[in-house]
């Protein structure tokens, strides 16, 4: 009866044998022997067990203990609260990362536009008789053509994203 009560109450408190053993300054095998009925704790240890499990000695020695559903709900609630907190932290971190990536994207677009304005389409002055210059000039022209048409759309989307991902004060 004592062995079953120790095991049932320990489990209802959400403790492993190792955790209870640490609380009692004994090895895990000692707790296992108590729970399997292979040995019995002395009176001083019985008092220590009751204190560790927050249970009266009479409950340990008395009739078979029933696992408390309230303790189970408290454990589950505590675990769910921790999980919800972790998920909220991840969501905040992702939002912050996305926010700064969008700011960086805007900075890159502005920088490339500035470089293109300063260069003033240099490929127009190149000698296209040289095959390497011709290929590079065509590639540069294609990049500039696509960038000038797509960058404003991407830039506006990034600006909207920055506003949507900013930290909202409550």
PDB file of C-alpha atoms in Angstrom:
ATOM      1  CA  UNK A   1       0.000   0.000   0.000  1.00  0.00           C
ATOM      2  CA  UNK A   2       2.803   2.453   0.915  1.00  0.00           C
ATOM      3  CA  UNK A   3       4.665   1.656  -2.290  1.00  0.00           C
ATOM      4  CA  UNK A   4       1.561   2.275  -4.439  1.00  0.00           C
ATOM      5  CA  UNK A   5       0.788   5.524  -2.621  1.00  0.00           C
ATOM      6  CA  UNK A   6       4.317   6.881  -3.080  1.00  0.00           C
ATOM      7  CA  UNK A   7       4.218   6.077  -6.796  1.00  0.00           C
ATOM      8  CA  UNK A   8       0.699   7.447  -7.362  1.00  0.00           C
ATOM      9  CA  UNK A   9       1.279  10.677  -5.444  1.00  0.00           C
ATOM     10  CA  UNK A  10       4.688  11.214  -7.079  1.00  0.00           C
ATOM     11  CA  UNK A  11       3.135  10.859 -10.524  1.00  0.00           C
ATOM     12  CA  UNK A  12       0.213  13.120  -9.645  1.00  0.00           C
ATOM     13  CA  UNK A  13       2.726  15.804  -8.674  1.00  0.00           C
ATOM     14  CA  UNK A  14       4.445  15.374 -12.039  1.00  0.00           C
ATOM     15  CA  UNK A  15       7.727  14.222 -10.532  1.00  0.00           C
ATOM     16  CA  UNK A  16      10.021  11.562 -11.935  1.00  0.00           C
ATOM     17  CA  UNK A  17      11.786   9.082  -9.682  1.00  0.00           C
ATOM     18  CA  UNK A  18      15.013  10.972 -10.322  1.00  0.00           C
ATOM     19  CA  UNK A  19      13.483  14.314  -9.282  1.00  0.00           C
ATOM     20  CA  UNK A  20      12.060  12.846  -6.074  1.00  0.00           C
ATOM     21  CA  UNK A  21      15.385  11.170  -5.341  1.00  0.00           C
ATOM     22  CA  UNK A  22      17.201  14.510  -5.690  1.00  0.00           C
ATOM     23  CA  UNK A  23      14.709  16.156  -3.333  1.00  0.00           C
ATOM     24  CA  UNK A  24      15.316  13.423  -0.762  1.00  0.00           C
ATOM     25  CA  UNK A  25      19.093  13.165  -1.284  1.00  0.00           C
ATOM     26  CA  UNK A  26      18.920   9.505  -2.250  1.00  0.00           C
ATOM     27  CA  UNK A  27      19.639   7.656  -5.467  1.00  0.00           C
ATOM     28  CA  UNK A  28      16.877   6.939  -7.985  1.00  0.00           C
ATOM     29  CA  UNK A  29      17.169   3.207  -7.370  1.00  0.00           C
ATOM     30  CA  UNK A  30      16.112   3.756  -3.744  1.00  0.00           C
ATOM     31  CA  UNK A  31      12.881   5.422  -4.867  1.00  0.00           C
ATOM     32  CA  UNK A  32      12.358   2.591  -7.349  1.00  0.00           C
ATOM     33  CA  UNK A  33      12.777  -0.003  -4.586  1.00  0.00           C
ATOM     34  CA  UNK A  34      10.218   1.814  -2.403  1.00  0.00           C
ATOM     35  CA  UNK A  35       7.715   1.979  -5.253  1.00  0.00           C
ATOM     36  CA  UNK A  36       8.216  -1.687  -6.177  1.00  0.00           C
ATOM     37  CA  UNK A  37       7.848  -2.796  -2.546  1.00  0.00           C
ATOM     38  CA  UNK A  38      11.402  -4.158  -2.359  1.00  0.00           C
ATOM     39  CA  UNK A  39      12.253  -1.913   0.608  1.00  0.00           C
ATOM     40  CA  UNK A  40      10.516   0.450   3.018  1.00  0.00           C
ATOM     41  CA  UNK A  41      11.706   3.932   4.034  1.00  0.00           C
ATOM     42  CA  UNK A  42      12.446   4.503   7.730  1.00  0.00           C
ATOM     43  CA  UNK A  43      10.347   6.929   9.775  1.00  0.00           C
ATOM     44  CA  UNK A  44      12.612   9.940   9.195  1.00  0.00           C
ATOM     45  CA  UNK A  45      12.635   9.286   5.460  1.00  0.00           C
ATOM     46  CA  UNK A  46       8.856   8.832   5.478  1.00  0.00           C
ATOM     47  CA  UNK A  47       8.516  12.333   6.927  1.00  0.00           C
ATOM     48  CA  UNK A  48      10.894  13.676   4.261  1.00  0.00           C
ATOM     49  CA  UNK A  49       8.860  11.943   1.537  1.00  0.00           C
ATOM     50  CA  UNK A  50       5.638  13.443   2.852  1.00  0.00           C
ATOM     51  CA  UNK A  51       7.219  16.913   2.852  1.00  0.00           C
ATOM     52  CA  UNK A  52       8.630  16.472  -0.657  1.00  0.00           C
ATOM     53  CA  UNK A  53       5.282  15.260  -1.995  1.00  0.00           C
ATOM     54  CA  UNK A  54       3.353  17.809   0.097  1.00  0.00           C
ATOM     55  CA  UNK A  55       1.196  14.996   1.457  1.00  0.00           C
ATOM     56  CA  UNK A  56       0.509  13.992   5.064  1.00  0.00           C
ATOM     57  CA  UNK A  57       2.267  10.853   6.307  1.00  0.00           C
ATOM     58  CA  UNK A  58      -1.142   9.377   7.094  1.00  0.00           C
ATOM     59  CA  UNK A  59      -2.044   9.606   3.396  1.00  0.00           C
ATOM     60  CA  UNK A  60       1.154   7.762   2.490  1.00  0.00           C
ATOM     61  CA  UNK A  61       0.425   5.024   5.044  1.00  0.00           C
ATOM     62  CA  UNK A  62      -3.353   5.002   4.611  1.00  0.00           C
ATOM     63  CA  UNK A  63      -5.555   3.628   1.917  1.00  0.00           C
ATOM     64  CA  UNK A  64      -4.640   3.624  -1.726  1.00  0.00           C
ATOM     65  CA  UNK A  65      -4.268   7.184  -2.980  1.00  0.00           C
ATOM     66  CA  UNK A  66      -6.244   8.318  -6.004  1.00  0.00           C
ATOM     67  CA  UNK A  67      -4.542  10.461  -8.590  1.00  0.00           C
ATOM     68  CA  UNK A  68      -5.902  13.979  -8.357  1.00  0.00           C
ATOM     69  CA  UNK A  69      -7.410  15.306 -11.582  1.00  0.00           C
ATOM     70  CA  UNK A  70      -6.956  18.869 -10.334  1.00  0.00           C
ATOM     71  CA  UNK A  71      -3.186  18.340 -10.234  1.00  0.00           C
ATOM     72  CA  UNK A  72      -3.310  16.979 -13.784  1.00  0.00           C
ATOM     73  CA  UNK A  73      -5.224  20.024 -15.009  1.00  0.00           C
ATOM     74  CA  UNK A  74      -2.782  22.358 -13.257  1.00  0.00           C
ATOM     75  CA  UNK A  75       0.193  20.603 -14.879  1.00  0.00           C
ATOM     76  CA  UNK A  76      -1.420  20.677 -18.304  1.00  0.00           C
ATOM     77  CA  UNK A  77      -2.388  24.336 -17.875  1.00  0.00           C
ATOM     78  CA  UNK A  78       1.147  25.244 -16.846  1.00  0.00           C
ATOM     79  CA  UNK A  79       2.630  23.396 -19.823  1.00  0.00           C
ATOM     80  CA  UNK A  80       0.167  25.022 -22.234  1.00  0.00           C
ATOM     81  CA  UNK A  81       0.989  28.421 -20.812  1.00  0.00           C
ATOM     82  CA  UNK A  82       4.692  27.817 -21.418  1.00  0.00           C
ATOM     83  CA  UNK A  83       4.007  26.621 -24.975  1.00  0.00           C
ATOM     84  CA  UNK A  84       1.830  29.657 -25.708  1.00  0.00           C
ATOM     85  CA  UNK A  85       4.544  31.960 -24.395  1.00  0.00           C
ATOM     86  CA  UNK A  86       7.162  30.259 -26.575  1.00  0.00           C
ATOM     87  CA  UNK A  87       4.921  30.519 -29.656  1.00  0.00           C
ATOM     88  CA  UNK A  88       4.295  34.205 -28.977  1.00  0.00           C
ATOM     89  CA  UNK A  89       8.034  34.825 -28.649  1.00  0.00           C
ATOM     90  CA  UNK A  90       8.713  33.010 -31.940  1.00  0.00           C
ATOM     91  CA  UNK A  91       6.001  34.996 -33.693  1.00  0.00           C
ATOM     92  CA  UNK A  92       7.464  38.246 -32.381  1.00  0.00           C
ATOM     93  CA  UNK A  93      10.966  37.234 -33.465  1.00  0.00           C
ATOM     94  CA  UNK A  94       9.755  36.294 -36.964  1.00  0.00           C
ATOM     95  CA  UNK A  95       7.849  39.557 -37.300  1.00  0.00           C
ATOM     96  CA  UNK A  96      10.897  41.533 -36.196  1.00  0.00           C
ATOM     97  CA  UNK A  97      13.169  39.649 -38.627  1.00  0.00           C
ATOM     98  CA  UNK A  98      10.761  40.183 -41.520  1.00  0.00           C
ATOM     99  CA  UNK A  99      10.469  43.866 -40.595  1.00  0.00           C
ATOM    100  CA  UNK A 100      14.239  44.392 -40.774  1.00  0.00           C
ATOM    101  CA  UNK A 101      14.551  42.331 -43.971  1.00  0.00           C
ATOM    102  CA  UNK A 102      11.977  44.574 -45.638  1.00  0.00           C
ATOM    103  CA  UNK A 103      13.855  47.673 -44.477  1.00  0.00           C
ATOM    104  CA  UNK A 104      17.075  46.195 -45.896  1.00  0.00           C
ATOM    105  CA  UNK A 105      15.290  45.419 -49.193  1.00  0.00           C
ATOM    106  CA  UNK A 106      14.153  49.055 -49.444  1.00  0.00           C
ATOM    107  CA  UNK A 107      17.696  50.256 -48.751  1.00  0.00           C
ATOM    108  CA  UNK A 108      19.101  47.969 -51.463  1.00  0.00           C
ATOM    109  CA  UNK A 109      16.521  49.159 -54.007  1.00  0.00           C
ATOM    110  CA  UNK A 110      17.263  52.823 -53.263  1.00  0.00           C
ATOM    111  CA  UNK A 111      21.011  52.164 -53.477  1.00  0.00           C
ATOM    112  CA  UNK A 112      20.741  50.359 -56.827  1.00  0.00           C
ATOM    113  CA  UNK A 113      18.551  53.155 -58.208  1.00  0.00           C
ATOM    114  CA  UNK A 114      21.130  55.710 -57.079  1.00  0.00           C
ATOM    115  CA  UNK A 115      23.946  53.740 -58.742  1.00  0.00           C
ATOM    116  CA  UNK A 116      21.960  53.460 -61.990  1.00  0.00           C
ATOM    117  CA  UNK A 117      21.266  57.203 -61.993  1.00  0.00           C
ATOM    118  CA  UNK A 118      24.935  58.001 -61.348  1.00  0.00           C
ATOM    119  CA  UNK A 119      26.096  55.587 -64.111  1.00  0.00           C
ATOM    120  CA  UNK A 120      23.556  57.078 -66.559  1.00  0.00           C
ATOM    121  CA  UNK A 121      23.295  53.919 -68.722  1.00  0.00           C
ATOM    122  CA  UNK A 122      27.025  53.426 -69.436  1.00  0.00           C
ATOM    123  CA  UNK A 123      26.408  50.491 -71.760  1.00  0.00           C
ATOM    124  CA  UNK A 124      25.242  52.895 -74.485  1.00  0.00           C
ATOM    125  CA  UNK A 125      28.842  54.129 -74.953  1.00  0.00           C
ATOM    126  CA  UNK A 126      30.402  50.655 -75.089  1.00  0.00           C
ATOM    127  CA  UNK A 127      31.994  49.132 -78.185  1.00  0.00           C
ATOM    128  CA  UNK A 128      29.740  46.220 -79.120  1.00  0.00           C
ATOM    129  CA  UNK A 129      32.200  44.848 -81.708  1.00  0.00           C
ATOM    130  CA  UNK A 130      33.953  43.023 -78.853  1.00  0.00           C
ATOM    131  CA  UNK A 131      31.863  39.885 -78.043  1.00  0.00           C
ATOM    132  CA  UNK A 132      32.541  40.061 -74.280  1.00  0.00           C
ATOM    133  CA  UNK A 133      31.448  43.687 -74.091  1.00  0.00           C
ATOM    134  CA  UNK A 134      28.378  42.938 -76.197  1.00  0.00           C
ATOM    135  CA  UNK A 135      27.245  40.096 -73.918  1.00  0.00           C
ATOM    136  CA  UNK A 136      27.938  42.081 -70.759  1.00  0.00           C
ATOM    137  CA  UNK A 137      26.235  45.183 -72.208  1.00  0.00           C
ATOM    138  CA  UNK A 138      23.129  43.190 -73.161  1.00  0.00           C
ATOM    139  CA  UNK A 139      22.998  41.587 -69.697  1.00  0.00           C
ATOM    140  CA  UNK A 140      23.428  44.963 -67.984  1.00  0.00           C
ATOM    141  CA  UNK A 141      20.713  46.499 -70.173  1.00  0.00           C
ATOM    142  CA  UNK A 142      18.342  43.592 -69.379  1.00  0.00           C
ATOM    143  CA  UNK A 143      19.016  43.981 -65.650  1.00  0.00           C
ATOM    144  CA  UNK A 144      18.424  47.741 -65.793  1.00  0.00           C
ATOM    145  CA  UNK A 145      15.262  47.325 -67.865  1.00  0.00           C
ATOM    146  CA  UNK A 146      13.759  44.744 -65.492  1.00  0.00           C
ATOM    147  CA  UNK A 147      14.926  46.546 -62.355  1.00  0.00           C
ATOM    148  CA  UNK A 148      13.445  49.896 -63.372  1.00  0.00           C
ATOM    149  CA  UNK A 149      10.079  48.233 -64.047  1.00  0.00           C
ATOM    150  CA  UNK A 150       9.906  45.817 -61.099  1.00  0.00           C
ATOM    151  CA  UNK A 151      11.713  47.706 -58.328  1.00  0.00           C
ATOM    152  CA  UNK A 152       8.977  50.330 -57.740  1.00  0.00           C
ATOM    153  CA  UNK A 153       6.379  47.582 -57.268  1.00  0.00           C
ATOM    154  CA  UNK A 154       8.658  45.638 -54.903  1.00  0.00           C
ATOM    155  CA  UNK A 155       9.565  48.872 -53.083  1.00  0.00           C
ATOM    156  CA  UNK A 156       5.909  49.764 -52.485  1.00  0.00           C
ATOM    157  CA  UNK A 157       5.191  46.226 -51.288  1.00  0.00           C
ATOM    158  CA  UNK A 158       8.149  46.415 -48.908  1.00  0.00           C
ATOM    159  CA  UNK A 159       6.951  49.772 -47.524  1.00  0.00           C
ATOM    160  CA  UNK A 160       3.492  48.295 -46.885  1.00  0.00           C
ATOM    161  CA  UNK A 161       5.156  45.264 -45.264  1.00  0.00           C
ATOM    162  CA  UNK A 162       7.226  47.511 -43.003  1.00  0.00           C
ATOM    163  CA  UNK A 163       4.081  49.197 -41.721  1.00  0.00           C
ATOM    164  CA  UNK A 164       2.278  45.885 -41.267  1.00  0.00           C
ATOM    165  CA  UNK A 165       5.163  44.291 -39.335  1.00  0.00           C
ATOM    166  CA  UNK A 166       6.042  47.211 -37.091  1.00  0.00           C
ATOM    167  CA  UNK A 167       5.721  46.662 -33.344  1.00  0.00           C
ATOM    168  CA  UNK A 168       2.227  47.525 -32.266  1.00  0.00           C
ATOM    169  CA  UNK A 169       2.011  49.353 -28.931  1.00  0.00           C
ATOM    170  CA  UNK A 170      -0.798  48.274 -26.678  1.00  0.00           C
TER     171      UNK A 170
END
